[in-house]
Short mmCIF file of C-alpha atoms in Angstrom, two decimals:
data_model
loop_
_atom_site.label_atom_id
_atom_site.label_comp_id
_atom_site.label_asym_id
_atom_site.label_seq_id
_atom_site.Cartn_x
_atom_site.Cartn_y
_atom_site.Cartn_z
CA UNK Z 1 -45.28 32.03 44.69
CA UNK Z 2 -48.11 30.65 44.25
CA UNK Z 3 -48.96 26.50 42.71
CA UNK Z 4 -49.73 27.42 39.74
CA UNK Z 5 -47.44 30.49 39.53
CA UNK Z 6 -44.68 27.86 40.01
CA UNK Z 7 -45.46 25.19 37.27
CA UNK Z 8 -45.69 27.73 35.29
CA UNK Z 9 -42.22 29.30 36.26
CA UNK Z 10 -40.98 25.07 36.24
CA UNK Z 11 -42.35 24.88 32.53
CA UNK Z 12 -41.21 27.68 31.01
CA UNK Z 13 -37.29 26.72 32.17
CA UNK Z 14 -37.43 23.57 31.03
CA UNK Z 15 -38.50 24.59 27.76
CA UNK Z 16 -35.95 26.57 27.78
CA UNK Z 17 -33.69 24.73 28.60
CA UNK Z 18 -35.28 21.81 25.97
CA UNK Z 19 -34.35 24.52 22.75
CA UNK Z 20 -30.71 24.99 24.75
CA UNK Z 21 -30.42 20.69 24.61
CA UNK Z 22 -31.48 20.78 21.48
CA UNK Z 23 -28.92 23.21 19.72
CA UNK Z 24 -26.27 21.03 21.62
CA UNK Z 25 -27.94 17.61 19.38
CA UNK Z 26 -27.72 19.94 16.48
CA UNK Z 27 -23.98 20.60 17.54
CA UNK Z 28 -23.68 16.72 18.43
CA UNK Z 29 -25.54 15.61 14.84
CA UNK Z 30 -22.94 18.42 12.68
CA UNK Z 31 -19.95 17.33 14.59
CA UNK Z 32 -20.36 12.86 13.66
CA UNK Z 33 -21.86 14.10 9.35
CA UNK Z 34 -20.96 17.87 7.72
CA UNK Z 35 -18.07 19.56 10.07
CA UNK Z 36 -14.30 19.53 9.11
CA UNK Z 37 -11.95 17.90 10.54
CA UNK Z 38 -10.31 21.01 11.65
CA UNK Z 39 -13.21 22.28 13.23
CA UNK Z 40 -13.31 20.30 16.23
CA UNK Z 41 -11.14 22.57 18.69
CA UNK Z 42 -13.67 25.14 18.13
CA UNK Z 43 -17.01 23.50 18.36
CA UNK Z 44 -15.67 21.50 21.84
CA UNK Z 45 -15.61 23.95 22.73
CA UNK Z 46 -19.50 25.16 22.08
CA UNK Z 47 -20.28 22.03 22.81
CA UNK Z 48 -18.53 22.69 26.47
CA UNK Z 49 -19.72 26.78 26.65
CA UNK Z 50 -23.74 25.36 25.45
CA UNK Z 51 -22.94 21.51 28.42
CA UNK Z 52 -22.13 24.05 31.21
CA UNK Z 53 -24.81 26.88 30.47
CA UNK Z 54 -27.89 23.72 30.31
CA UNK Z 55 -26.29 22.54 33.27
CA UNK Z 56 -26.55 26.01 35.05
CA UNK Z 57 -29.96 26.86 34.71
CA UNK Z 58 -31.04 23.38 35.29
CA UNK Z 59 -29.61 23.80 39.03
CA UNK Z 60 -30.09 27.84 39.02
CA UNK Z 61 -32.07 29.75 42.05
CA UNK Z 62 -34.78 29.77 39.90
CA UNK Z 63 -35.77 26.97 39.05
CA UNK Z 64 -34.81 25.37 42.73
CA UNK Z 65 -37.77 28.54 44.34
CA UNK Z 66 -39.96 27.40 41.89
CA UNK Z 67 -39.34 23.75 42.60
CA UNK Z 68 -39.32 23.66 46.53
CA UNK Z 69 -43.11 25.68 46.31
CA UNK Z 70 -44.34 22.52 44.65
CA UNK Z 71 -42.37 19.76 46.07
CA UNK Z 72 -39.96 18.98 49.78
CA UNK Z 73 -36.63 18.69 47.58
CA UNK Z 74 -35.18 16.75 50.55
CA UNK Z 75 -38.26 14.02 50.87
CA UNK Z 76 -39.77 15.02 48.03
CA UNK Z 77 -43.59 15.12 49.77
CA UNK Z 78 -45.90 17.52 47.63
CA UNK Z 79 -46.75 20.28 49.43
CA UNK Z 80 -50.20 20.94 47.53
CA UNK Z 81 -53.45 19.20 46.79
CA UNK Z 82 -55.44 18.92 43.28
CA UNK Z 83 -52.66 18.20 40.94
CA UNK Z 84 -53.35 15.80 38.20
CA UNK Z 85 -51.36 12.55 37.61
CA UNK Z 86 -49.58 14.36 35.06
CA UNK Z 87 -48.82 17.31 36.94
CA UNK Z 88 -47.37 15.02 39.87
CA UNK Z 89 -45.32 12.71 37.83
CA UNK Z 90 -43.98 15.91 35.96
CA UNK Z 91 -43.11 17.61 39.31
CA UNK Z 92 -41.20 13.75 40.62
CA UNK Z 93 -38.95 14.11 38.12
CA UNK Z 94 -37.71 17.62 37.77
CA UNK Z 95 -36.92 16.52 41.46
CA UNK Z 96 -35.48 13.86 39.77
CA UNK Z 97 -33.66 15.52 37.35
CA UNK Z 98 -32.50 18.51 40.51
CA UNK Z 99 -30.97 16.23 43.00
CA UNK Z 100 -28.81 15.06 40.62
CA UNK Z 101 -28.06 17.64 38.89
CA UNK Z 102 -27.08 19.71 41.59
CA UNK Z 103 -24.28 17.41 42.57
CA UNK Z 104 -22.06 18.10 39.77
CA UNK Z 105 -20.32 21.28 39.71
CA UNK Z 106 -20.58 23.73 36.40
CA UNK Z 107 -16.97 23.50 36.50
CA UNK Z 108 -16.95 19.27 36.16
CA UNK Z 109 -19.73 19.71 33.50
CA UNK Z 110 -17.31 21.73 31.39
CA UNK Z 111 -14.90 20.03 31.72
CA UNK Z 112 -15.95 16.25 30.51
CA UNK Z 113 -17.54 17.76 27.90
CA UNK Z 114 -14.61 19.31 26.84
CA UNK Z 115 -12.31 16.56 27.27
CA UNK Z 116 -14.79 13.79 25.83
CA UNK Z 117 -15.83 16.12 22.84
CA UNK Z 118 -11.77 16.32 21.35
CA UNK Z 119 -11.46 12.48 22.43
CA UNK Z 120 -14.48 11.84 19.97
CA UNK Z 121 -12.32 13.09 16.94
CA UNK Z 122 -9.00 11.20 18.62
CA UNK Z 123 -11.10 8.06 19.27
CA UNK Z 124 -12.00 8.23 15.41
CA UNK Z 125 -8.67 8.58 14.66
CA UNK Z 126 -6.67 6.09 16.35
CA UNK Z 127 -9.86 3.68 15.37
CA UNK Z 128 -8.71 4.62 11.93
CA UNK Z 129 -5.06 3.64 12.04
CA UNK Z 130 -5.04 1.49 15.05
CA UNK Z 131 -3.38 3.35 17.37
CA UNK Z 132 -4.66 2.36 20.79
CA UNK Z 133 -1.90 4.47 22.64
CA UNK Z 134 -3.33 7.34 20.59
CA UNK Z 135 -6.08 6.97 21.99
CA UNK Z 136 -4.91 6.28 25.47
CA UNK Z 137 -4.39 9.01 27.20
CA UNK Z 138 -7.80 10.49 26.60
CA UNK Z 139 -9.70 7.20 27.75
CA UNK Z 140 -7.78 7.51 30.93
CA UNK Z 141 -8.61 11.20 32.03
CA UNK Z 142 -12.31 9.89 30.92
CA UNK Z 143 -12.89 7.12 33.50
CA UNK Z 144 -11.01 9.15 36.53
CA UNK Z 145 -13.92 12.00 35.42
CA UNK Z 146 -16.25 9.73 35.62
CA UNK Z 147 -14.68 7.85 38.96
CA UNK Z 148 -14.91 12.00 39.86
CA UNK Z 149 -17.97 12.07 39.18
CA UNK Z 150 -19.31 8.62 40.74
CA UNK Z 151 -17.95 10.08 43.28
CA UNK Z 152 -19.54 13.30 43.39
CA UNK Z 153 -23.46 11.98 42.90
CA UNK Z 154 -22.72 8.83 46.02
CA UNK Z 155 -23.44 5.52 45.68
CA UNK Z 156 -24.43 2.74 47.89
CA UNK Z 157 -22.34 -1.38 46.14
CA UNK Z 158 -20.89 0.24 43.34
CA UNK Z 159 -19.69 2.98 42.32
CA UNK Z 160 -20.83 2.36 38.79
CA UNK Z 161 -24.01 1.99 40.11
CA UNK Z 162 -23.89 5.73 40.44
CA UNK Z 163 -23.20 6.24 36.61
CA UNK Z 164 -25.89 3.60 35.24
CA UNK Z 165 -28.69 4.87 37.52
CA UNK Z 166 -28.77 8.11 34.35
CA UNK Z 167 -29.25 5.66 31.92
CA UNK Z 168 -31.39 3.49 33.53
CA UNK Z 169 -33.09 4.61 37.11
CA UNK Z 170 -34.76 1.98 37.89
CA UNK Z 171 -31.30 -0.67 37.56
CA UNK Z 172 -28.36 -1.54 39.34
CA UNK Z 173 -24.97 -3.92 39.33
CA UNK Z 174 -26.36 -6.43 42.08
CA UNK Z 175 -29.46 -6.76 39.56
CA UNK Z 176 -27.69 -7.03 36.82
CA UNK Z 177 -25.03 -9.47 37.89
CA UNK Z 178 -28.38 -11.98 38.18
CA UNK Z 179 -29.80 -10.70 35.00
CA UNK Z 180 -26.72 -10.74 32.77
CA UNK Z 181 -25.31 -13.81 34.79
CA UNK Z 182 -28.66 -16.17 33.89
CA UNK Z 183 -28.60 -14.66 30.66
CA UNK Z 184 -25.16 -15.79 30.09
CA UNK Z 185 -25.66 -19.00 30.31
CA UNK Z 186 -28.35 -19.61 28.68
CA UNK Z 187 -27.07 -18.00 24.98
CA UNK Z 188 -23.36 -19.58 25.83
CA UNK Z 189 -25.86 -22.45 25.68
CA UNK Z 190 -28.15 -21.87 23.12
CA UNK Z 191 -24.54 -20.70 20.76
CA UNK Z 192 -23.13 -23.76 21.86
CA UNK Z 193 -26.11 -25.88 20.89
CA UNK Z 194 -26.41 -23.86 17.27
CA UNK Z 195 -22.17 -24.00 16.55
CA UNK Z 196 -22.73 -27.83 16.33
CA UNK Z 197 -24.52 -27.78 13.60
CA UNK Z 198 -24.32 -27.48 9.31
CA UNK Z 199 -22.90 -23.91 8.63
CA UNK Z 200 -25.07 -21.92 7.17
CA UNK Z 201 -23.92 -20.80 3.44
CA UNK Z 202 -24.06 -17.04 3.41
CA UNK Z 203 -21.40 -16.26 1.03
CA UNK Z 204 -23.30 -14.08 -0.92
CA UNK Z 205 -24.76 -11.68 1.54
CA UNK Z 206 -20.96 -10.27 1.04
CA UNK Z 207 -20.51 -9.34 -1.93
CA UNK Z 208 -19.65 -6.09 -2.66
CA UNK Z 209 -22.81 -3.76 -3.69
CA UNK Z 210 -21.67 0.03 -4.87
CA UNK Z 211 -22.48 3.65 -2.70
CA UNK Z 212 -24.72 4.59 -4.05
CA UNK Z 213 -26.74 1.47 -4.91
CA UNK Z 214 -26.37 1.30 -1.40
CA UNK Z 215 -27.80 4.60 -0.43
CA UNK Z 216 -30.35 4.26 -3.24
CA UNK Z 217 -31.89 0.89 -0.71
CA UNK Z 218 -31.52 2.70 2.27
CA UNK Z 219 -33.69 5.43 1.31
CA UNK Z 220 -36.12 3.57 -0.74
CA UNK Z 221 -36.27 1.69 2.87
CA UNK Z 222 -36.81 3.83 4.81
CA UNK Z 223 -39.36 5.73 2.47
CA UNK Z 224 -41.27 2.65 2.73
CA UNK Z 225 -41.73 2.52 6.81
CA UNK Z 226 -45.01 4.47 7.84
CA UNK Z 227 -43.46 7.92 9.31
CA UNK Z 228 -43.42 11.36 8.50
CA UNK Z 229 -41.03 11.50 6.42
CA UNK Z 230 -41.14 15.52 7.31
CA UNK Z 231 -39.97 15.15 9.80
CA UNK Z 232 -36.73 12.89 9.30
CA UNK Z 233 -34.15 13.30 6.95
CA UNK Z 234 -30.82 10.52 6.65
CA UNK Z 235 -26.99 10.82 6.66
CA UNK Z 236 -24.09 9.15 6.65
CA UNK Z 237 -22.33 8.99 9.67
CA UNK Z 238 -19.11 6.41 10.42
CA UNK Z 239 -20.94 4.76 13.19
CA UNK Z 240 -24.14 4.92 12.44
CA UNK Z 241 -26.81 6.65 15.00
CA UNK Z 242 -30.38 8.81 15.42
CA UNK Z 243 -30.93 12.07 17.73
CA UNK Z 244 -33.48 14.43 17.98
CA UNK Z 245 -34.37 17.75 18.74
CA UNK Z 246 -38.47 18.00 19.19
CA UNK Z 247 -40.70 15.31 17.92
CA UNK Z 248 -40.70 17.31 14.38
CA UNK Z 249 -37.13 16.80 13.63
CA UNK Z 250 -35.11 13.09 14.43
CA UNK Z 251 -32.98 11.98 12.22
CA UNK Z 252 -30.77 8.70 11.12
CA UNK Z 253 -27.31 8.14 9.83
CA UNK Z 254 -25.89 4.72 8.30
CA UNK Z 255 -22.70 3.63 7.16
CA UNK Z 256 -21.89 2.64 4.07
CA UNK Z 257 -19.62 -1.11 3.96
CA UNK Z 258 -18.98 -1.41 0.60
CA UNK Z 259 -19.59 -5.86 0.68
CA UNK Z 260 -21.97 -5.53 3.15
CA UNK Z 261 -25.07 -4.46 1.99
CA UNK Z 262 -27.29 -5.82 5.05
CA UNK Z 263 -25.47 -3.93 7.36
CA UNK Z 264 -27.06 -0.71 6.41
CA UNK Z 265 -30.66 -2.17 5.63
CA UNK Z 266 -30.63 -3.17 9.34
CA UNK Z 267 -28.94 0.01 10.79
CA UNK Z 268 -31.47 2.11 9.63
CA UNK Z 269 -34.01 0.03 10.76
CA UNK Z 270 -32.16 0.07 14.29
CA UNK Z 271 -32.23 3.87 13.77
CA UNK Z 272 -36.06 4.39 12.41
CA UNK Z 273 -37.19 2.68 16.00
CA UNK Z 274 -35.30 5.59 18.14
CA UNK Z 275 -36.52 7.69 16.06
CA UNK Z 276 -39.99 6.35 16.00
CA UNK Z 277 -39.79 6.88 20.46
CA UNK Z 278 -39.08 10.29 19.41
CA UNK Z 279 -41.82 11.49 17.08
CA UNK Z 280 -44.10 9.15 19.25
CA UNK Z 281 -43.33 11.64 22.41
CA UNK Z 282 -46.32 14.75 22.37
CA UNK Z 283 -45.28 17.47 21.22
CA UNK Z 284 -47.04 18.94 23.13
CA UNK Z 285 -44.97 17.90 26.83
CA UNK Z 286 -42.08 18.55 25.20
CA UNK Z 287 -40.17 21.43 27.49
CA UNK Z 288 -41.44 18.52 29.93
CA UNK Z 289 -40.17 15.00 31.58
CA UNK Z 290 -43.29 13.53 29.76
CA UNK Z 291 -41.82 14.94 26.54
CA UNK Z 292 -38.79 12.83 27.29
CA UNK Z 293 -38.03 9.56 27.27
CA UNK Z 294 -38.23 7.01 30.19
CA UNK Z 295 -34.98 5.46 30.12
CA UNK Z 296 -31.89 4.14 27.52
CA UNK Z 297 -33.20 0.74 27.32
CA UNK Z 298 -36.60 1.56 27.12
CA UNK Z 299 -35.04 3.12 24.10
CA UNK Z 300 -33.38 0.32 22.65
CA UNK Z 301 -36.24 -1.52 22.67
CA UNK Z 302 -37.40 0.75 19.64
CA UNK Z 303 -34.60 0.75 18.08
CA UNK Z 304 -34.02 -3.50 18.70
CA UNK Z 305 -37.43 -3.96 17.94
CA UNK Z 306 -37.83 -2.62 14.40
CA UNK Z 307 -34.26 -3.39 14.37
CA UNK Z 308 -35.25 -7.66 14.99
CA UNK Z 309 -38.07 -9.03 15.98
CA UNK Z 310 -39.82 -6.97 13.48
CA UNK Z 311 -36.64 -6.21 11.03
CA UNK Z 312 -35.28 -9.57 10.99
CA UNK Z 313 -38.34 -12.11 11.15
CA UNK Z 314 -39.57 -14.01 7.37
CA UNK Z 315 -42.87 -11.68 7.93
CA UNK Z 316 -40.50 -8.93 7.02
CA UNK Z 317 -39.17 -9.97 4.01
CA UNK Z 318 -41.94 -11.53 2.48
CA UNK Z 319 -43.01 -8.48 1.94
CA UNK Z 320 -39.39 -6.49 1.22
CA UNK Z 321 -37.48 -8.88 -0.68
CA UNK Z 322 -39.30 -9.50 -3.83
CA UNK Z 323 -38.89 -5.52 -3.78
CA UNK Z 324 -35.30 -5.92 -2.91
CA UNK Z 325 -34.87 -8.67 -4.96
CA UNK Z 326 -36.46 -6.34 -7.60
CA UNK Z 327 -33.57 -3.73 -7.20
CA UNK Z 328 -31.00 -5.70 -7.30
CA UNK Z 329 -31.76 -8.47 -9.60
CA UNK Z 330 -27.69 -9.57 -10.75
CA UNK Z 331 -27.06 -10.10 -6.66
CA UNK Z 332 -30.76 -12.45 -5.48
CA UNK Z 333 -32.57 -13.54 -8.67
CA UNK Z 334 -30.70 -17.19 -7.74
CA UNK Z 335 -31.73 -16.57 -3.88
CA UNK Z 336 -34.76 -17.82 -2.63
CA UNK Z 337 -36.48 -15.84 0.25
CA UNK Z 338 -35.87 -19.17 2.48
CA UNK Z 339 -32.26 -19.30 2.09
CA UNK Z 340 -31.74 -15.44 2.20
CA UNK Z 341 -33.93 -15.11 5.45
CA UNK Z 342 -32.15 -18.50 6.85
CA UNK Z 343 -28.86 -16.52 5.48
CA UNK Z 344 -28.68 -13.20 7.59
CA UNK Z 345 -30.05 -14.64 10.58
CA UNK Z 346 -26.96 -17.17 10.46
CA UNK Z 347 -24.81 -17.63 13.88
CA UNK Z 348 -21.66 -17.31 14.41
CA UNK Z 349 -19.30 -15.23 16.84
CA UNK Z 350 -18.57 -12.08 14.98
CA UNK Z 351 -15.59 -9.32 15.85
CA UNK Z 352 -17.93 -6.04 15.74
CA UNK Z 353 -20.73 -6.06 18.64
CA UNK Z 354 -23.04 -4.20 15.69
CA UNK Z 355 -22.48 -6.85 13.29
CA UNK Z 356 -23.30 -9.13 16.03
CA UNK Z 357 -26.35 -11.82 15.66
CA UNK Z 358 -29.09 -11.59 18.22
CA UNK Z 359 -27.70 -15.19 19.81
CA UNK Z 360 -24.56 -13.70 20.69
CA UNK Z 361 -24.88 -9.81 20.23
CA UNK Z 362 -26.26 -9.76 24.35
CA UNK Z 363 -23.31 -11.73 25.30
CA UNK Z 364 -20.81 -8.95 23.56
CA UNK Z 365 -22.74 -6.12 26.00
CA UNK Z 366 -21.55 -8.60 28.89
CA UNK Z 367 -18.11 -8.47 28.31
CA UNK Z 368 -18.03 -3.88 27.70
CA UNK Z 369 -20.32 -4.90 31.15
CA UNK Z 370 -17.71 -6.50 33.16
CA UNK Z 371 -14.75 -4.59 31.38
CA UNK Z 372 -16.11 -0.97 32.20
CA UNK Z 373 -16.48 -2.25 36.48
CA UNK Z 374 -12.93 -3.20 35.98
CA UNK Z 375 -11.97 0.26 34.73
CA UNK Z 376 -14.38 1.62 37.50
CA UNK Z 377 -13.31 -0.56 39.82
CA UNK Z 378 -9.19 0.67 39.53
CA UNK Z 379 -9.05 -3.21 38.63
CA UNK Z 380 -7.84 -3.17 34.99
CA UNK Z 381 -5.83 -0.19 33.83
CA UNK Z 382 -5.72 2.00 30.85
CA UNK Z 383 -2.66 0.85 29.27
CA UNK Z 384 -4.05 -3.59 29.79
CA UNK Z 385 -7.06 -3.50 28.28
CA UNK Z 386 -5.97 -4.31 24.78
CA UNK Z 387 -5.27 -7.82 26.34
CA UNK Z 388 -7.82 -8.00 28.14
CA UNK Z 389 -10.40 -7.32 26.00
CA UNK Z 390 -8.82 -10.14 23.62
CA UNK Z 391 -8.78 -12.43 27.16
CA UNK Z 392 -12.59 -12.17 27.52
CA UNK Z 393 -13.56 -12.20 23.95
CA UNK Z 394 -11.73 -15.35 23.27
CA UNK Z 395 -12.74 -17.73 26.48
CA UNK Z 396 -16.31 -15.44 25.76
CA UNK Z 397 -16.51 -16.81 20.94
CA UNK Z 398 -13.78 -18.98 20.80
CA UNK Z 399 -11.92 -15.86 18.53
CA UNK Z 400 -8.87 -12.88 19.36
CA UNK Z 401 -9.18 -10.02 17.49
CA UNK Z 402 -6.03 -9.38 14.73
CA UNK Z 403 -6.16 -5.55 15.91
CA UNK Z 404 -7.82 -3.30 18.12
CA UNK Z 405 -9.72 -1.28 16.03
CA UNK Z 406 -11.15 -4.89 16.05
CA UNK Z 407 -11.30 -5.22 19.45
CA UNK Z 408 -11.59 -2.35 22.16
CA UNK Z 409 -11.32 0.56 19.52
CA UNK Z 410 -14.62 -0.77 18.15
CA UNK Z 411 -17.17 1.29 20.18
CA UNK Z 412 -17.94 4.58 20.03
CA UNK Z 413 -19.20 5.10 23.71
CA UNK Z 414 -16.01 5.57 26.06
CA UNK Z 415 -14.97 8.22 23.43
CA UNK Z 416 -18.17 10.47 25.28
CA UNK Z 417 -17.27 8.86 28.05
CA UNK Z 418 -20.78 6.81 28.21
CA UNK Z 419 -19.42 4.25 30.94
CA UNK Z 420 -22.84 2.85 31.96
CA UNK Z 421 -24.52 3.43 28.85
CA UNK Z 422 -23.37 -1.19 27.40
CA UNK Z 423 -25.52 -2.54 30.23
CA UNK Z 424 -29.30 -0.45 27.83
CA UNK Z 425 -28.14 -3.20 24.77
CA UNK Z 426 -28.66 -6.03 26.33
CA UNK Z 427 -32.04 -3.98 28.37
CA UNK Z 428 -33.42 -3.31 25.57
CA UNK Z 429 -33.22 -6.66 24.00
CA UNK Z 430 -35.07 -7.47 27.11
CA UNK Z 431 -37.65 -5.18 26.96
CA UNK Z 432 -38.58 -5.35 23.72
CA UNK Z 433 -38.91 -9.10 23.77
CA UNK Z 434 -41.49 -9.27 26.78
CA UNK Z 435 -43.11 -6.15 25.32
CA UNK Z 436 -43.27 -8.24 22.27
CA UNK Z 437 -45.55 -11.41 24.18
CA UNK Z 438 -47.95 -8.69 24.98
CA UNK Z 439 -48.25 -6.83 21.13
CA UNK Z 440 -48.49 -10.71 20.02
CA UNK Z 441 -51.38 -10.98 22.47
CA UNK Z 442 -52.75 -7.36 21.18
CA UNK Z 443 -52.22 -8.43 17.56
CA UNK Z 444 -52.14 -12.35 16.75
CA UNK Z 445 -52.59 -11.81 13.27
CA UNK Z 446 -48.93 -9.94 12.55
CA UNK Z 447 -47.40 -11.48 10.16
CA UNK Z 448 -49.68 -12.15 8.25
CA UNK Z 449 -50.16 -7.85 8.23
CA UNK Z 450 -46.39 -7.62 7.79
CA UNK Z 451 -46.33 -10.01 4.83
CA UNK Z 452 -48.46 -7.37 3.28
CA UNK Z 453 -46.29 -4.79 4.06
CA UNK Z 454 -48.78 -3.38 6.92
CA UNK Z 455 -46.69 -1.81 10.05
CA UNK Z 456 -48.56 0.95 11.03
CA UNK Z 457 -50.72 -0.53 13.03
CA UNK Z 458 -46.96 -1.52 14.98
CA UNK Z 459 -45.98 1.24 14.96
CA UNK Z 460 -50.32 2.54 16.30
CA UNK Z 461 -49.02 0.19 19.42
CA UNK Z 462 -46.06 1.21 20.59
CA UNK Z 463 -46.99 4.67 20.33
CA UNK Z 464 -50.19 4.48 22.59
CA UNK Z 465 -48.21 1.69 24.89
CA UNK Z 466 -45.14 3.16 25.36
CA UNK Z 467 -43.96 6.19 23.41
CA UNK Z 468 -47.27 9.17 24.87
CA UNK Z 469 -45.87 8.19 28.08
CA UNK Z 470 -42.98 9.53 28.16
CA UNK Z 471 -41.61 9.36 31.56
CA UNK Z 472 -45.30 8.88 33.25
CA UNK Z 473 -43.69 5.73 34.18
CA UNK Z 474 -40.97 4.13 34.66
CA UNK Z 475 -39.17 1.61 32.82
CA UNK Z 476 -39.50 -0.91 35.72
CA UNK Z 477 -43.66 0.65 35.96
CA UNK Z 478 -44.03 0.90 32.38
CA UNK Z 479 -43.06 -3.34 31.47
CA UNK Z 480 -45.18 -4.31 34.86
CA UNK Z 481 -48.34 -1.59 32.93
CA UNK Z 482 -48.59 -3.98 29.05
CA UNK Z 483 -46.50 -7.12 30.61
CA UNK Z 484 -48.09 -6.97 33.65
CA UNK Z 485 -44.40 -9.14 35.32
CA UNK Z 486 -41.21 -7.73 36.10
CA UNK Z 487 -39.28 -7.52 33.76
CA UNK Z 488 -36.48 -11.06 33.35
CA UNK Z 489 -34.93 -12.55 31.13
CA UNK Z 490 -37.02 -15.33 30.37
CA UNK Z 491 -39.26 -13.52 27.49
CA UNK Z 492 -36.35 -12.97 25.11
CA UNK Z 493 -34.60 -15.93 25.58
CA UNK Z 494 -37.61 -18.54 24.53
CA UNK Z 495 -37.67 -16.26 21.41
CA UNK Z 496 -34.38 -16.85 20.37
CA UNK Z 497 -34.67 -20.98 21.10
CA UNK Z 498 -38.23 -20.59 18.86
CA UNK Z 499 -36.70 -18.93 16.77
CA UNK Z 500 -33.33 -20.55 15.71
CA UNK Z 501 -35.10 -24.04 16.75
CA UNK Z 502 -36.77 -24.35 13.47
CA UNK Z 503 -33.55 -21.90 11.63
CA UNK Z 504 -30.86 -25.03 12.53
CA UNK Z 505 -33.67 -27.73 12.86
CA UNK Z 506 -32.65 -28.78 16.69
#
């Protein structure tokens, strides 16, 4: 097969696979938004069948034949010259995908997706009714499948590494233990320092705001963001998420909590950050690795960027607070901006990860990382999970969850089989803060511009520095390209110390 024909075949197969992946994403979106509860059984079969088909196409003889005409499947050495950097990157990433996926049999993929599809619905019911025992057999099966997956894929030091690689290819437990060890120490010290100060009064933030009003506020916020609104939509789900079918179709969900209206707004900013990334991928690269995000850590850096670095900043609310105040006069008319800003940035231990303040958020993630490692190595049994969760939570935050719904059942991830995913939330914060240092150098007047409601320049900076490249660079290469330094916890810790020193006057 000639190199041009091989490259053409790879793009054709890969684009077809991407269309199938988009359909799969649409099924997942529907399952979490509009699908009737009784549809779970046929939907799980639909998802498992489609997942197996996608896996077969990604590991097909046709794909292999085209790929090995361009690159050695054993050594990774290119067989032809004259390729552009873009073509080299595509072939390199195709090989990575193929090498990993060919190890997993289609039968395993089908079983895994069938189990997790049903487990998601069972988890939702277990969480609602505070019945861990309902979810326990499904979680046991999911952990067994992940342990099997790790053995199939192979690993050097720790079975968790095989799972982590899927979400953040440049990371392993050895690196994470070092970074998280330093991060945990600094965050715990900062948290203790803040908690020794006088508690901020934020009670006004937890007054009831009607469901329809909150939805109206969320839509208003989304409409104010510089986004191509014909490419997105906002819906409701039990757990906020975003999902993309194409750069021109990226969907956002939020959830409405009657007594926590700011949760809705921050969820929308968070998910909008994910959508910005998906929309910023070049549509010409759709169906190739260059039309895909670098990693989940980088993806999370974009959501945390918009939710925290921008969305929890004073300049953002200098712009948006007057708009919000006009919409909620009875709630906010007597609350000055400074008090409002300090109140939603209040630091206090929380039972729920997604409601955690910036200082304690990564501690929630590290707790989950430590528990996942214990589950993967049989150090912790599933039946002892609630007890272990509560022990570690008390140790870290000085709180004991009153029930499992507010404890080990709070996140959807384990029902999805996503072991190895949680660390990307903390890594996303680290990447975001490090990227932000370079952004501030390029735009030292960013605060003044944001306070005027100018956000488009932020979107454009991220698109040019991160989004447009797809998987041209891995996360290690990308952070070094943008900041000149390898990833560390330094920028994030400096950001938190600087911000909360001003808020708490220490």
